[in-house]
mmCIF file of C-alpha atoms in Angstrom:
data_model
loop_
_atom_site.group_PDB
_atom_site.id
_atom_site.type_symbol
_atom_site.label_atom_id
_atom_site.label_comp_id
_atom_site.label_asym_id
_atom_site.label_seq_id
_atom_site.Cartn_x
_atom_site.Cartn_y
_atom_site.Cartn_z
ATOM 1 C CA MET X 1 0.000 0.000 0.000
ATOM 2 C CA GLY X 2 1.428 3.392 -0.993
ATOM 3 C CA SER X 3 2.097 6.214 1.454
ATOM 4 C CA GLN X 4 -0.957 8.276 0.454
ATOM 5 C CA SER X 5 -3.345 5.314 0.475
ATOM 6 C CA ARG X 6 -1.966 4.204 3.845
ATOM 7 C CA ILE X 7 -2.601 7.596 5.400
ATOM 8 C CA SER X 8 -6.013 8.103 3.779
ATOM 9 C CA ALA X 9 -7.377 4.660 4.698
ATOM 10 C CA ARG X 10 -10.175 4.651 7.233
ATOM 11 C CA ILE X 11 -12.809 2.369 8.694
ATOM 12 C CA ALA X 12 -16.346 2.944 9.897
ATOM 13 C CA LEU X 13 -17.022 3.160 13.609
ATOM 14 C CA PRO X 14 -20.162 1.115 14.285
ATOM 15 C CA GLY X 15 -22.360 1.470 17.326
ATOM 16 C CA LEU X 16 -22.870 -1.386 19.731
ATOM 17 C CA ARG X 17 -25.638 -3.922 19.283
ATOM 18 C CA ALA X 18 -26.957 -6.175 21.996
ATOM 19 C CA ASP X 19 -24.848 -9.111 20.846
ATOM 20 C CA ASP X 20 -21.625 -7.121 20.375
ATOM 21 C CA GLU X 21 -18.660 -7.733 22.624
ATOM 22 C CA VAL X 22 -17.199 -5.207 25.005
ATOM 23 C CA CYS X 23 -13.508 -5.503 25.833
ATOM 24 C CA CYS X 24 -12.890 -4.932 29.532
ATOM 25 C CA PRO X 25 -10.337 -2.097 29.781
ATOM 26 C CA TYR X 26 -8.804 -3.657 32.902
ATOM 27 C CA CYS X 27 -8.380 -7.405 32.315
ATOM 28 C CA PHE X 28 -8.961 -7.112 28.525
ATOM 29 C CA GLU X 29 -11.310 -10.079 28.386
ATOM 30 C CA ARG X 30 -14.026 -9.743 25.744
ATOM 31 C CA VAL X 31 -17.531 -9.938 27.159
ATOM 32 C CA PRO X 32 -20.810 -10.175 25.207
ATOM 33 C CA ARG X 33 -22.750 -7.057 26.041
ATOM 34 C CA ARG X 34 -25.685 -9.049 27.372
ATOM 35 C CA ARG X 35 -23.328 -10.873 29.795
ATOM 36 C CA ILE X 36 -21.959 -7.745 31.524
ATOM 37 C CA ALA X 37 -22.527 -8.313 35.245
ATOM 38 C CA PHE X 38 -24.017 -6.010 37.884
ATOM 39 C CA ARG X 39 -22.928 -5.050 41.392
ATOM 40 C CA CYS X 40 -25.563 -4.554 44.084
ATOM 41 C CA MET X 41 -25.961 -0.994 45.367
ATOM 42 C CA GLY X 42 -25.504 -2.252 48.918
ATOM 43 C CA ARG X 43 -27.210 -1.208 52.104
ATOM 44 C CA ALA X 44 -28.028 2.455 52.638
ATOM 45 C CA GLY X 45 -28.405 3.147 56.361
ATOM 46 C CA ARG X 46 -31.031 0.844 57.793
ATOM 47 C CA GLY X 47 -32.734 0.311 54.475
ATOM 48 C CA GLN X 48 -32.660 -2.795 52.332
ATOM 49 C CA GLY X 49 -29.500 -3.866 50.573
ATOM 50 C CA CYS X 50 -26.709 -6.411 50.652
ATOM 51 C CA ASP X 51 -23.810 -6.202 53.084
ATOM 52 C CA PRO X 52 -20.248 -6.010 51.751
ATOM 53 C CA VAL X 53 -18.380 -9.250 51.130
ATOM 54 C CA LEU X 54 -14.818 -9.928 49.999
ATOM 55 C CA ASP X 55 -14.754 -9.796 46.211
ATOM 56 C CA GLU X 56 -12.147 -12.463 45.476
ATOM 57 C CA GLU X 57 -11.993 -11.739 41.741
ATOM 58 C CA LEU X 58 -11.335 -8.037 42.306
ATOM 59 C CA ALA X 59 -8.791 -8.785 45.029
ATOM 60 C CA ALA X 60 -6.977 -11.173 42.685
ATOM 61 C CA TYR X 61 -6.808 -8.439 40.027
ATOM 62 C CA THR X 62 -5.497 -5.724 42.362
ATOM 63 C CA GLY X 63 -3.285 -8.107 44.329
ATOM 64 C CA SER X 64 -4.767 -6.929 47.618
ATOM 65 C CA ALA X 65 -7.903 -7.423 49.682
ATOM 66 C CA ALA X 66 -7.822 -3.741 50.643
ATOM 67 C CA GLY X 67 -10.817 -2.015 49.129
ATOM 68 C CA ALA X 68 -12.211 -5.303 47.806
ATOM 69 C CA SER X 69 -15.016 -5.683 50.362
ATOM 70 C CA LEU X 70 -18.024 -4.566 48.344
ATOM 71 C CA PRO X 71 -21.651 -5.525 47.717
ATOM 72 C CA PRO X 72 -21.927 -8.760 45.736
ATOM 73 C CA VAL X 73 -21.800 -9.168 41.957
ATOM 74 C CA PHE X 74 -24.584 -10.943 40.085
ATOM 75 C CA GLU X 75 -25.584 -11.683 36.510
ATOM 76 C CA ALA X 76 -28.921 -10.610 35.096
ATOM 77 C CA PRO X 77 -30.320 -9.714 31.665
ATOM 78 C CA GLY X 78 -30.941 -6.100 32.693
ATOM 79 C CA ARG X 79 -33.105 -3.535 30.948
ATOM 80 C CA GLY X 80 -31.704 -0.163 29.999
ATOM 81 C CA GLY X 81 -28.506 -0.953 31.843
ATOM 82 C CA ARG X 82 -30.254 -1.677 35.156
ATOM 83 C CA ALA X 83 -31.242 -4.827 37.032
ATOM 84 C CA ASP X 84 -32.694 -5.923 40.385
ATOM 85 C CA CYS X 85 -30.380 -7.669 42.830
ATOM 86 C CA PRO X 86 -31.702 -11.237 43.320
ATOM 87 C CA ARG X 87 -30.765 -11.150 47.033
ATOM 88 C CA CYS X 88 -32.093 -7.837 48.302
ATOM 89 C CA GLY X 89 -34.254 -6.619 45.408
ATOM 90 C CA ARG X 90 -32.585 -3.192 45.095
ATOM 91 C CA THR X 91 -32.266 -1.834 41.568
ATOM 92 C CA THR X 92 -28.717 -1.126 40.470
ATOM 93 C CA GLY X 93 -27.042 0.361 37.425
ATOM 94 C CA ARG X 94 -23.504 -0.512 38.474
ATOM 95 C CA ARG X 95 -21.979 -2.632 35.712
ATOM 96 C CA VAL X 96 -18.850 -4.734 36.224
ATOM 97 C CA CYS X 97 -16.697 -7.100 34.225
ATOM 98 C CA PRO X 98 -17.780 -10.684 35.002
ATOM 99 C CA HIS X 99 -14.125 -11.789 34.962
ATOM 100 C CA CYS X 100 -12.192 -9.269 37.084
ATOM 101 C CA HIS X 101 -15.182 -7.445 38.671
ATOM 102 C CA ASN X 102 -13.745 -4.025 37.856
ATOM 103 C CA PRO X 103 -16.412 -1.379 37.211
ATOM 104 C CA LEU X 104 -17.446 -0.763 33.626
ATOM 105 C CA PRO X 105 -18.668 2.838 33.246
ATOM 106 C CA PRO X 106 -22.089 3.123 31.567
ATOM 107 C CA ALA X 107 -20.625 5.278 28.811
ATOM 108 C CA TYR X 108 -18.066 2.582 28.057
ATOM 109 C CA CYS X 109 -20.774 -0.098 27.860
ATOM 110 C CA GLU X 110 -22.869 1.965 25.451
ATOM 111 C CA SER X 111 -20.206 3.534 23.188
ATOM 112 C CA PRO X 112 -17.786 1.799 20.851
ATOM 113 C CA GLY X 113 -14.535 1.349 22.757
ATOM 114 C CA ARG X 114 -11.122 1.740 21.208
ATOM 115 C CA ILE X 115 -8.083 0.575 23.145
ATOM 116 C CA VAL X 116 -4.874 2.366 22.257
ATOM 117 C CA ALA X 117 -1.684 0.728 23.527
ATOM 118 C CA LEU X 118 1.499 2.764 23.890
ATOM 119 C CA VAL X 119 4.768 0.904 23.547
ATOM 120 C CA GLY X 120 8.302 2.180 23.824
ATOM 121 C CA ALA X 121 11.665 1.577 25.404
ATOM 122 C CA LYS X 122 12.418 2.887 28.863
ATOM 123 C CA ASN X 123 13.555 6.387 27.850
ATOM 124 C CA ALA X 124 10.983 7.048 25.111
ATOM 125 C CA GLY X 125 8.872 9.339 27.320
ATOM 126 C CA LYS X 126 5.575 7.409 27.445
ATOM 127 C CA SER X 127 4.311 8.840 30.738
ATOM 128 C CA THR X 128 5.096 12.414 29.717
ATOM 129 C CA TYR X 129 3.450 11.844 26.344
ATOM 130 C CA ILE X 130 0.237 10.554 27.949
ATOM 131 C CA ALA X 131 0.123 13.449 30.431
ATOM 132 C CA VAL X 132 0.499 16.108 27.760
ATOM 133 C CA LEU X 133 -1.781 14.403 25.216
ATOM 134 C CA LEU X 134 -4.656 14.236 27.698
ATOM 135 C CA HIS X 135 -4.062 17.829 28.812
ATOM 136 C CA GLU X 136 -4.202 19.008 25.195
ATOM 137 C CA LEU X 137 -7.383 17.022 24.501
ATOM 138 C CA MET X 138 -8.998 18.596 27.552
ATOM 139 C CA ASN X 139 -7.977 22.076 26.452
ATOM 140 C CA ARG X 140 -6.545 23.362 23.146
ATOM 141 C CA VAL X 141 -7.207 20.383 20.888
ATOM 142 C CA GLY X 142 -10.582 19.672 22.473
ATOM 143 C CA THR X 143 -11.696 23.225 21.747
ATOM 144 C CA GLU X 144 -10.472 22.948 18.151
ATOM 145 C CA LEU X 145 -12.360 19.694 17.589
ATOM 146 C CA ASP X 146 -15.474 20.833 19.495
ATOM 147 C CA ALA X 147 -14.912 17.800 21.685
ATOM 148 C CA SER X 148 -15.051 17.013 25.386
ATOM 149 C CA LEU X 149 -12.882 14.457 27.161
ATOM 150 C CA VAL X 150 -14.341 13.122 30.409
ATOM 151 C CA ALA X 151 -12.904 10.425 32.667
ATOM 152 C CA CYS X 152 -15.144 7.353 32.883
ATOM 153 C CA ASP X 153 -14.259 6.349 36.436
ATOM 154 C CA ASP X 154 -12.861 7.763 39.671
ATOM 155 C CA ARG X 155 -9.665 5.766 39.378
ATOM 156 C CA THR X 156 -8.863 7.458 36.077
ATOM 157 C CA ILE X 157 -9.509 10.877 37.661
ATOM 158 C CA ASP X 158 -7.314 10.093 40.659
ATOM 159 C CA ARG X 159 -4.497 8.524 38.657
ATOM 160 C CA TYR X 160 -4.319 11.335 36.107
ATOM 161 C CA LYS X 161 -4.175 14.003 38.821
ATOM 162 C CA ARG X 162 -1.761 12.107 41.062
ATOM 163 C CA ASP X 163 0.617 10.545 38.545
ATOM 164 C CA PHE X 164 0.468 12.945 35.594
ATOM 165 C CA ALA X 165 -1.066 16.409 35.979
ATOM 166 C CA ARG X 166 0.098 17.394 39.468
ATOM 167 C CA PRO X 167 3.804 16.530 39.127
ATOM 168 C CA LEU X 168 4.180 17.788 35.536
ATOM 169 C CA TYR X 169 1.922 20.834 35.367
ATOM 170 C CA ASP X 170 1.659 21.975 39.002
ATOM 171 C CA GLU X 171 5.099 21.045 40.330
ATOM 172 C CA HIS X 172 6.988 21.202 36.989
ATOM 173 C CA ARG X 173 8.725 17.902 37.727
ATOM 174 C CA LEU X 174 9.628 15.328 35.094
ATOM 175 C CA LEU X 175 7.647 12.131 35.368
ATOM 176 C CA PRO X 176 9.333 8.883 36.379
ATOM 177 C CA THR X 177 9.548 5.977 33.967
ATOM 178 C CA THR X 178 6.560 3.630 33.764
ATOM 179 C CA ALA X 179 6.508 1.017 36.531
ATOM 180 C CA SER X 180 6.797 -2.591 35.458
ATOM 181 C CA ALA X 181 3.670 -4.731 35.261
ATOM 182 C CA ALA X 182 5.644 -7.333 37.188
ATOM 183 C CA THR X 183 5.317 -5.225 40.361
ATOM 184 C CA ALA X 184 1.757 -3.893 40.002
ATOM 185 C CA PRO X 185 -1.229 -4.410 37.694
ATOM 186 C CA ARG X 186 -1.397 -1.807 34.967
ATOM 187 C CA GLU X 187 -4.222 0.690 35.493
ATOM 188 C CA PRO X 188 -5.581 2.014 32.198
ATOM 189 C CA LEU X 189 -6.908 5.527 31.737
ATOM 190 C CA VAL X 190 -10.493 5.324 30.460
ATOM 191 C CA TYR X 191 -12.102 8.394 28.892
ATOM 192 C CA LEU X 192 -15.194 9.231 26.888
ATOM 193 C CA LEU X 193 -14.418 11.491 23.934
ATOM 194 C CA THR X 194 -17.545 13.213 22.612
ATOM 195 C CA ARG X 195 -17.608 15.386 19.492
ATOM 196 C CA THR X 196 -20.321 17.678 18.174
ATOM 197 C CA ARG X 197 -20.352 17.533 14.391
ATOM 198 C CA PRO X 198 -22.616 19.465 12.001
ATOM 199 C CA ALA X 199 -24.460 17.541 9.312
ATOM 200 C CA ARG X 200 -22.819 17.835 5.920
ATOM 201 C CA ARG X 201 -24.096 20.441 3.525
ATOM 202 C CA ALA X 202 -22.662 22.832 0.976
ATOM 203 C CA GLY X 203 -23.124 25.862 3.218
ATOM 204 C CA ARG X 204 -20.668 24.395 5.704
ATOM 205 C CA ARG X 205 -17.825 25.101 3.288
ATOM 206 C CA LEU X 206 -18.680 28.784 3.538
ATOM 207 C CA GLY X 207 -18.492 28.719 7.304
ATOM 208 C CA ALA X 208 -22.238 28.507 7.926
ATOM 209 C CA ARG X 209 -23.130 26.835 11.205
ATOM 210 C CA LEU X 210 -26.156 24.607 11.213
ATOM 211 C CA PRO X 211 -28.955 24.985 13.771
ATOM 212 C CA LEU X 212 -28.473 22.961 16.935
ATOM 213 C CA GLY X 213 -31.076 20.462 15.832
ATOM 214 C CA ARG X 214 -29.036 19.637 12.741
ATOM 215 C CA GLU X 215 -25.878 18.842 14.716
ATOM 216 C CA ARG X 216 -25.039 15.365 15.923
ATOM 217 C CA THR X 217 -22.848 14.066 18.703
ATOM 218 C CA GLU X 218 -20.556 11.060 18.445
ATOM 219 C CA SER X 219 -18.886 9.393 21.395
ATOM 220 C CA LEU X 220 -15.892 7.131 21.605
ATOM 221 C CA ALA X 221 -14.606 5.343 24.695
ATOM 222 C CA LEU X 222 -10.840 5.811 24.630
ATOM 223 C CA VAL X 223 -8.635 3.512 26.694
ATOM 224 C CA LEU X 224 -4.969 4.481 27.001
ATOM 225 C CA PHE X 225 -2.685 1.745 28.209
ATOM 226 C CA ASP X 226 1.075 2.152 28.420
ATOM 227 C CA THR X 227 3.657 -0.596 28.302
ATOM 228 C CA ALA X 228 6.814 -0.260 30.386
ATOM 229 C CA GLY X 229 10.045 -0.756 28.496
ATOM 230 C CA GLU X 230 11.360 -3.427 30.837
ATOM 231 C CA ASP X 231 8.168 -5.451 30.376
ATOM 232 C CA LEU X 232 9.282 -6.130 26.814
ATOM 233 C CA ARG X 233 12.513 -7.809 27.908
ATOM 234 C CA SER X 234 11.239 -10.555 30.200
ATOM 235 C CA ARG X 235 9.530 -13.376 28.349
ATOM 236 C CA ASP X 236 7.239 -14.205 31.287
ATOM 237 C CA VAL X 237 6.041 -10.637 31.787
ATOM 238 C CA ARG X 238 5.842 -10.002 28.040
ATOM 239 C CA ASP X 239 3.582 -12.997 27.554
ATOM 240 C CA LEU X 240 1.294 -11.617 30.274
ATOM 241 C CA HIS X 241 1.422 -8.214 28.595
ATOM 242 C CA LEU X 242 0.511 -9.621 25.196
ATOM 243 C CA ARG X 243 -3.031 -10.116 26.418
ATOM 244 C CA TYR X 244 -3.279 -6.335 26.604
ATOM 245 C CA LEU X 245 -1.537 -5.656 23.325
ATOM 246 C CA GLU X 246 -3.610 -8.252 21.493
ATOM 247 C CA ALA X 247 -6.796 -6.489 22.620
ATOM 248 C CA ALA X 248 -5.605 -3.103 21.339
ATOM 249 C CA ASP X 249 -7.410 -1.533 18.391
ATOM 250 C CA ALA X 250 -4.314 0.542 17.634
ATOM 251 C CA ILE X 251 -0.710 0.660 18.794
ATOM 252 C CA VAL X 252 1.431 3.755 19.172
ATOM 253 C CA PHE X 253 5.151 3.003 19.201
ATOM 254 C CA LEU X 254 7.191 5.832 20.748
ATOM 255 C CA VAL X 255 10.775 6.020 19.503
ATOM 256 C CA ASP X 256 13.466 8.104 21.163
ATOM 257 C CA PRO X 257 15.552 9.509 18.260
ATOM 258 C CA LEU X 258 18.556 9.615 20.582
ATOM 259 C CA GLU X 259 18.495 5.814 20.384
ATOM 260 C CA LEU X 260 19.237 6.091 16.638
ATOM 261 C CA PRO X 261 23.017 6.534 16.183
ATOM 262 C CA GLY X 262 22.610 8.356 12.895
ATOM 263 C CA ALA X 263 20.430 11.034 14.493
ATOM 264 C CA ARG X 264 22.979 12.114 17.069
ATOM 265 C CA ALA X 265 24.715 14.456 14.658
ATOM 266 C CA MET X 266 21.504 16.525 14.637
ATOM 267 C CA VAL X 267 21.172 16.776 18.425
ATOM 268 C CA ARG X 268 21.347 20.233 19.959
ATOM 269 C CA ASP X 269 24.338 21.016 22.151
ATOM 270 C CA GLU X 270 22.150 21.586 25.218
ATOM 271 C CA ALA X 271 20.382 18.236 24.842
ATOM 272 C CA PRO X 272 21.152 15.563 27.460
ATOM 273 C CA PRO X 273 23.726 12.954 26.468
ATOM 274 C CA PRO X 274 22.342 9.967 24.576
ATOM 275 C CA PRO X 275 21.549 6.875 26.641
ATOM 276 C CA ARG X 276 24.016 4.058 26.868
ATOM 277 C CA THR X 277 23.772 1.642 23.964
ATOM 278 C CA ASP X 278 21.428 -1.191 24.906
ATOM 279 C CA PRO X 279 20.403 -3.657 22.187
ATOM 280 C CA ASP X 280 17.147 -4.359 24.039
ATOM 281 C CA SER X 281 16.197 -0.671 23.817
ATOM 282 C CA GLU X 282 16.893 -0.227 20.119
ATOM 283 C CA PRO X 283 13.579 0.733 18.456
ATOM 284 C CA ILE X 284 13.730 -2.001 15.804
ATOM 285 C CA ASN X 285 14.200 -4.649 18.518
ATOM 286 C CA VAL X 286 11.365 -3.319 20.695
ATOM 287 C CA ILE X 287 8.954 -3.228 17.751
ATOM 288 C CA ALA X 288 10.099 -6.605 16.411
ATOM 289 C CA ARG X 289 9.578 -8.356 19.762
ATOM 290 C CA VAL X 290 6.022 -7.085 20.027
ATOM 291 C CA THR X 291 5.298 -7.762 16.360
ATOM 292 C CA GLU X 292 6.564 -11.340 16.346
ATOM 293 C CA ALA X 293 4.685 -12.161 19.530
ATOM 294 C CA LEU X 294 1.458 -10.719 18.115
ATOM 295 C CA ARG X 295 1.915 -12.673 14.899
ATOM 296 C CA GLN X 296 2.217 -15.895 16.863
ATOM 297 C CA ARG X 297 -0.834 -15.108 18.979
ATOM 298 C CA ARG X 298 -2.923 -14.375 15.882
ATOM 299 C CA GLY X 299 -1.567 -17.342 13.952
ATOM 300 C CA LEU X 300 -0.596 -15.308 10.895
ATOM 301 C CA ARG X 301 0.985 -17.014 7.917
ATOM 302 C CA PRO X 302 4.335 -15.858 6.479
ATOM 303 C CA GLY X 303 3.793 -12.756 4.378
ATOM 304 C CA GLU X 304 0.451 -11.967 6.032
ATOM 305 C CA ARG X 305 0.465 -8.549 7.666
ATOM 306 C CA LEU X 306 -1.026 -7.535 11.004
ATOM 307 C CA PRO X 307 -4.302 -5.623 10.556
ATOM 308 C CA VAL X 308 -3.938 -3.392 13.641
ATOM 309 C CA PRO X 309 -3.069 0.201 12.654
ATOM 310 C CA VAL X 310 0.258 1.419 13.985
ATOM 311 C CA ALA X 311 1.491 4.956 14.616
ATOM 312 C CA VAL X 312 5.255 5.311 15.076
ATOM 313 C CA ALA X 313 6.246 8.633 16.636
ATOM 314 C CA LEU X 314 9.714 10.072 17.084
ATOM 315 C CA THR X 315 9.636 11.755 20.485
ATOM 316 C CA LYS X 316 11.762 14.663 21.741
ATOM 317 C CA ILE X 317 12.113 16.234 18.305
ATOM 318 C CA ASP X 318 12.822 19.502 20.119
ATOM 319 C CA ALA X 319 16.278 18.017 20.782
ATOM 320 C CA LEU X 320 16.989 17.953 17.040
ATOM 321 C CA LEU X 321 18.304 20.942 15.141
ATOM 322 C CA PRO X 322 15.500 22.498 13.076
ATOM 323 C CA ALA X 323 15.658 22.623 9.318
ATOM 324 C CA PRO X 324 15.762 26.069 7.640
ATOM 325 C CA ALA X 325 12.600 28.051 8.261
ATOM 326 C CA GLY X 326 9.695 27.021 6.073
ATOM 327 C CA GLN X 327 11.399 23.895 4.743
ATOM 328 C CA SER X 328 10.419 21.340 7.384
ATOM 329 C CA PRO X 329 6.819 20.137 7.737
ATOM 330 C CA LEU X 330 7.889 18.430 10.958
ATOM 331 C CA HIS X 331 8.882 21.718 12.591
ATOM 332 C CA ARG X 332 5.850 23.651 11.385
ATOM 333 C CA SER X 333 2.721 23.819 13.517
ATOM 334 C CA ARG X 334 -0.117 21.542 12.502
ATOM 335 C CA PRO X 335 -2.897 23.353 10.595
ATOM 336 C CA SER X 336 -5.732 23.920 13.089
ATOM 337 C CA ARG X 337 -9.007 23.515 11.263
ATOM 338 C CA GLY X 338 -10.855 20.845 13.222
ATOM 339 C CA THR X 339 -10.024 18.182 10.639
ATOM 340 C CA LEU X 340 -7.070 16.041 9.675
ATOM 341 C CA ASP X 341 -5.099 17.946 7.037
ATOM 342 C CA LEU X 342 -4.136 15.089 4.728
ATOM 343 C CA ASP X 343 -1.563 17.152 2.830
ATOM 344 C CA ASP X 344 0.219 18.014 6.067
ATOM 345 C CA ARG X 345 -0.069 14.433 7.310
ATOM 346 C CA GLU X 346 1.541 13.047 4.166
ATOM 347 C CA ALA X 347 4.301 15.681 4.223
ATOM 348 C CA VAL X 348 5.260 14.856 7.821
ATOM 349 C CA ASP X 349 5.095 11.125 7.101
ATOM 350 C CA ALA X 350 7.427 11.560 4.122
ATOM 351 C CA GLN X 351 9.892 13.706 6.070
ATOM 352 C CA VAL X 352 10.113 11.279 8.999
ATOM 353 C CA ARG X 353 10.620 8.421 6.543
ATOM 354 C CA GLY X 354 13.430 10.369 4.866
ATOM 355 C CA LEU X 355 15.053 11.087 8.226
ATOM 356 C CA LEU X 356 14.998 7.418 9.182
ATOM 357 C CA HIS X 357 16.790 6.498 5.971
ATOM 358 C CA ASP X 358 19.247 9.383 6.363
ATOM 359 C CA TRP X 359 20.009 8.166 9.882
ATOM 360 C CA GLU X 360 20.669 4.622 8.631
ATOM 361 C CA ALA X 361 17.502 3.479 10.385
ATOM 362 C CA GLY X 362 15.565 2.803 7.192
ATOM 363 C CA GLN X 363 15.130 -0.836 8.179
ATOM 364 C CA LEU X 364 12.527 0.378 10.668
ATOM 365 C CA ASP X 365 10.399 1.749 7.819
ATOM 366 C CA VAL X 366 10.923 -1.395 5.737
ATOM 367 C CA TYR X 367 10.029 -3.676 8.645
ATOM 368 C CA LEU X 368 6.812 -1.756 9.378
ATOM 369 C CA ARG X 369 5.772 -1.943 5.732
ATOM 370 C CA GLN X 370 6.372 -5.704 5.711
ATOM 371 C CA GLN X 371 4.569 -6.445 8.964
ATOM 372 C CA TYR X 372 1.615 -4.023 9.200
ATOM 373 C CA ALA X 373 -1.204 -3.347 6.767
ATOM 374 C CA GLU X 374 -1.460 0.264 7.944
ATOM 375 C CA TYR X 375 1.146 2.424 9.639
ATOM 376 C CA ALA X 376 2.061 6.096 9.742
ATOM 377 C CA LEU X 377 5.127 8.039 10.904
ATOM 378 C CA PHE X 378 5.084 11.083 13.191
ATOM 379 C CA GLY X 379 7.355 13.469 15.059
ATOM 380 C CA VAL X 380 6.265 14.907 18.406
ATOM 381 C CA SER X 381 7.582 16.843 21.365
ATOM 382 C CA ALA X 382 5.652 16.629 24.617
ATOM 383 C CA LEU X 383 7.628 19.266 26.516
ATOM 384 C CA GLY X 384 8.664 21.480 23.606
ATOM 385 C CA GLY X 385 12.006 22.316 25.201
ATOM 386 C CA MET X 386 14.985 20.921 27.050
ATOM 387 C CA PRO X 387 14.356 19.835 30.677
ATOM 388 C CA SER X 388 17.010 20.590 33.289
ATOM 389 C CA ARG X 389 17.890 18.660 36.444
ATOM 390 C CA GLY X 390 14.694 16.679 36.523
ATOM 391 C CA ARG X 391 12.453 19.677 35.965
ATOM 392 C CA VAL X 392 10.527 21.169 33.073
ATOM 393 C CA GLY X 393 12.359 23.952 31.225
ATOM 394 C CA ALA X 394 11.871 27.631 32.089
ATOM 395 C CA GLY X 395 9.321 28.063 29.301
ATOM 396 C CA GLY X 396 6.997 25.450 30.796
ATOM 397 C CA VAL X 397 5.252 22.676 28.861
ATOM 398 C CA ARG X 398 4.999 23.752 25.208
ATOM 399 C CA PRO X 399 3.903 20.660 23.243
ATOM 400 C CA HIS X 400 4.459 20.335 19.517
ATOM 401 C CA ARG X 401 2.301 17.995 17.379
ATOM 402 C CA VAL X 402 1.725 15.698 20.354
ATOM 403 C CA GLU X 403 -1.866 15.082 19.200
ATOM 404 C CA ASP X 404 -0.977 14.042 15.630
ATOM 405 C CA PRO X 405 -0.985 10.236 16.144
ATOM 406 C CA LEU X 406 -4.379 10.279 17.876
ATOM 407 C CA LEU X 407 -5.911 12.574 15.250
ATOM 408 C CA TRP X 408 -4.838 10.110 12.563
ATOM 409 C CA LEU X 409 -6.445 7.281 14.529
ATOM 410 C CA LEU X 410 -9.649 9.290 15.047
ATOM 411 C CA TYR X 411 -9.708 9.852 11.296
ATOM 412 C CA ARG X 412 -9.309 6.126 10.734
ATOM 413 C CA PHE X 413 -12.094 5.393 13.211
ATOM 414 C CA GLY X 414 -14.454 7.743 11.361
ATOM 415 C CA MET X 415 -14.667 10.449 14.040
ATOM 416 C CA LEU X 416 -12.606 13.077 12.222
ATOM 417 C CA ASP X 417 -12.920 14.342 8.668
ATOM 418 C CA GLY X 418 -9.925 14.615 6.348
ATOM 419 C CA THR X 419 -9.420 17.679 4.165
ATOM 420 C CA ARG X 420 -6.956 18.890 1.551
ATOM 421 C CA GLY X 421 -5.868 22.302 0.327
ATOM 422 C CA ASN X 422 -8.433 25.006 1.062
ATOM 423 C CA GLU X 423 -11.208 22.610 2.059
ATOM 424 C CA VAL X 424 -12.884 23.392 5.379
#
């Protein structure tokens, strides 16, 4: 598939039917929608309701009995997302996964869910990327797209504030590397992305806004799940992690350009020294380990390519010397028009591909083309400047194109229009 056809390819985003499966964003088991379990509301004061009991399935998932004493879980057909507890008779709308008993937010049960897995070596900047991407979706990019991003559960709210927003934005501290799944279960971040989109008509091209009744809203449950670099080295932990990666609807590989020897000649003088050479951290090896494991799990034949779309993003491009003004799509700001600018997308893709070949890392591009039916190349900077002594630079967080991979995926999923030239 050629570069332009790769980038322009897209799929429809269907709604859920009663018989459709929902993928649990915690244990990643697929559950028929009609088999999603319920949790009793419990006793309120002296009124009716079930007393808390130890939820063994939830305790097994979290690795601790703390916080796992809750009203019981039961299965029932349910009507409108609600059911009566067979023990106490109270009506409940609390949905849970029948396997791990983690809560499934109503919005996630009703909207098509897309799981996006982030993979990268230890120094690729996954945690920082997630923090800044979500912040941009909640603010600048969300306003541009006429979209809202709302956490689907309290754990997502707490984790984002505690592990991402507070240290990076409030305290201006760099985030630590992602903890290994060998020491704690990975907690995904689950959000509902809702866009307001006007119905298509010729007047829209002239900037006319349709009456409210003619607008439509589309929602997408977005699950962000990050993979620690060290989890890709241990066969035992990697096999456990493959369950998560196999469930992903898209994979974003983050590549630190400082790991590419040919790129070091372009590194700014004030940039930190490149990491020590580690074959396990080389981007081609990280991607190949995941790819080969996924091929085995899916039982693909030789020559058959993986259908999952892949975005490969060079991180920390602020550390690279810029090209002459006006000559580098990668260093220009993304056109902000509430759509995916396909001309810009193809120009950035072509430039990153050229850089990889110039840096003697062209085998990465060749390997992706051989192994994946759809992939695209990006360049991003989460911080937008050089950090110093474990802290964000004096200019603060100034992201550059950090949203590009997700916008391409939203375009593929049918939630974002693509335009060219002067189209609006």
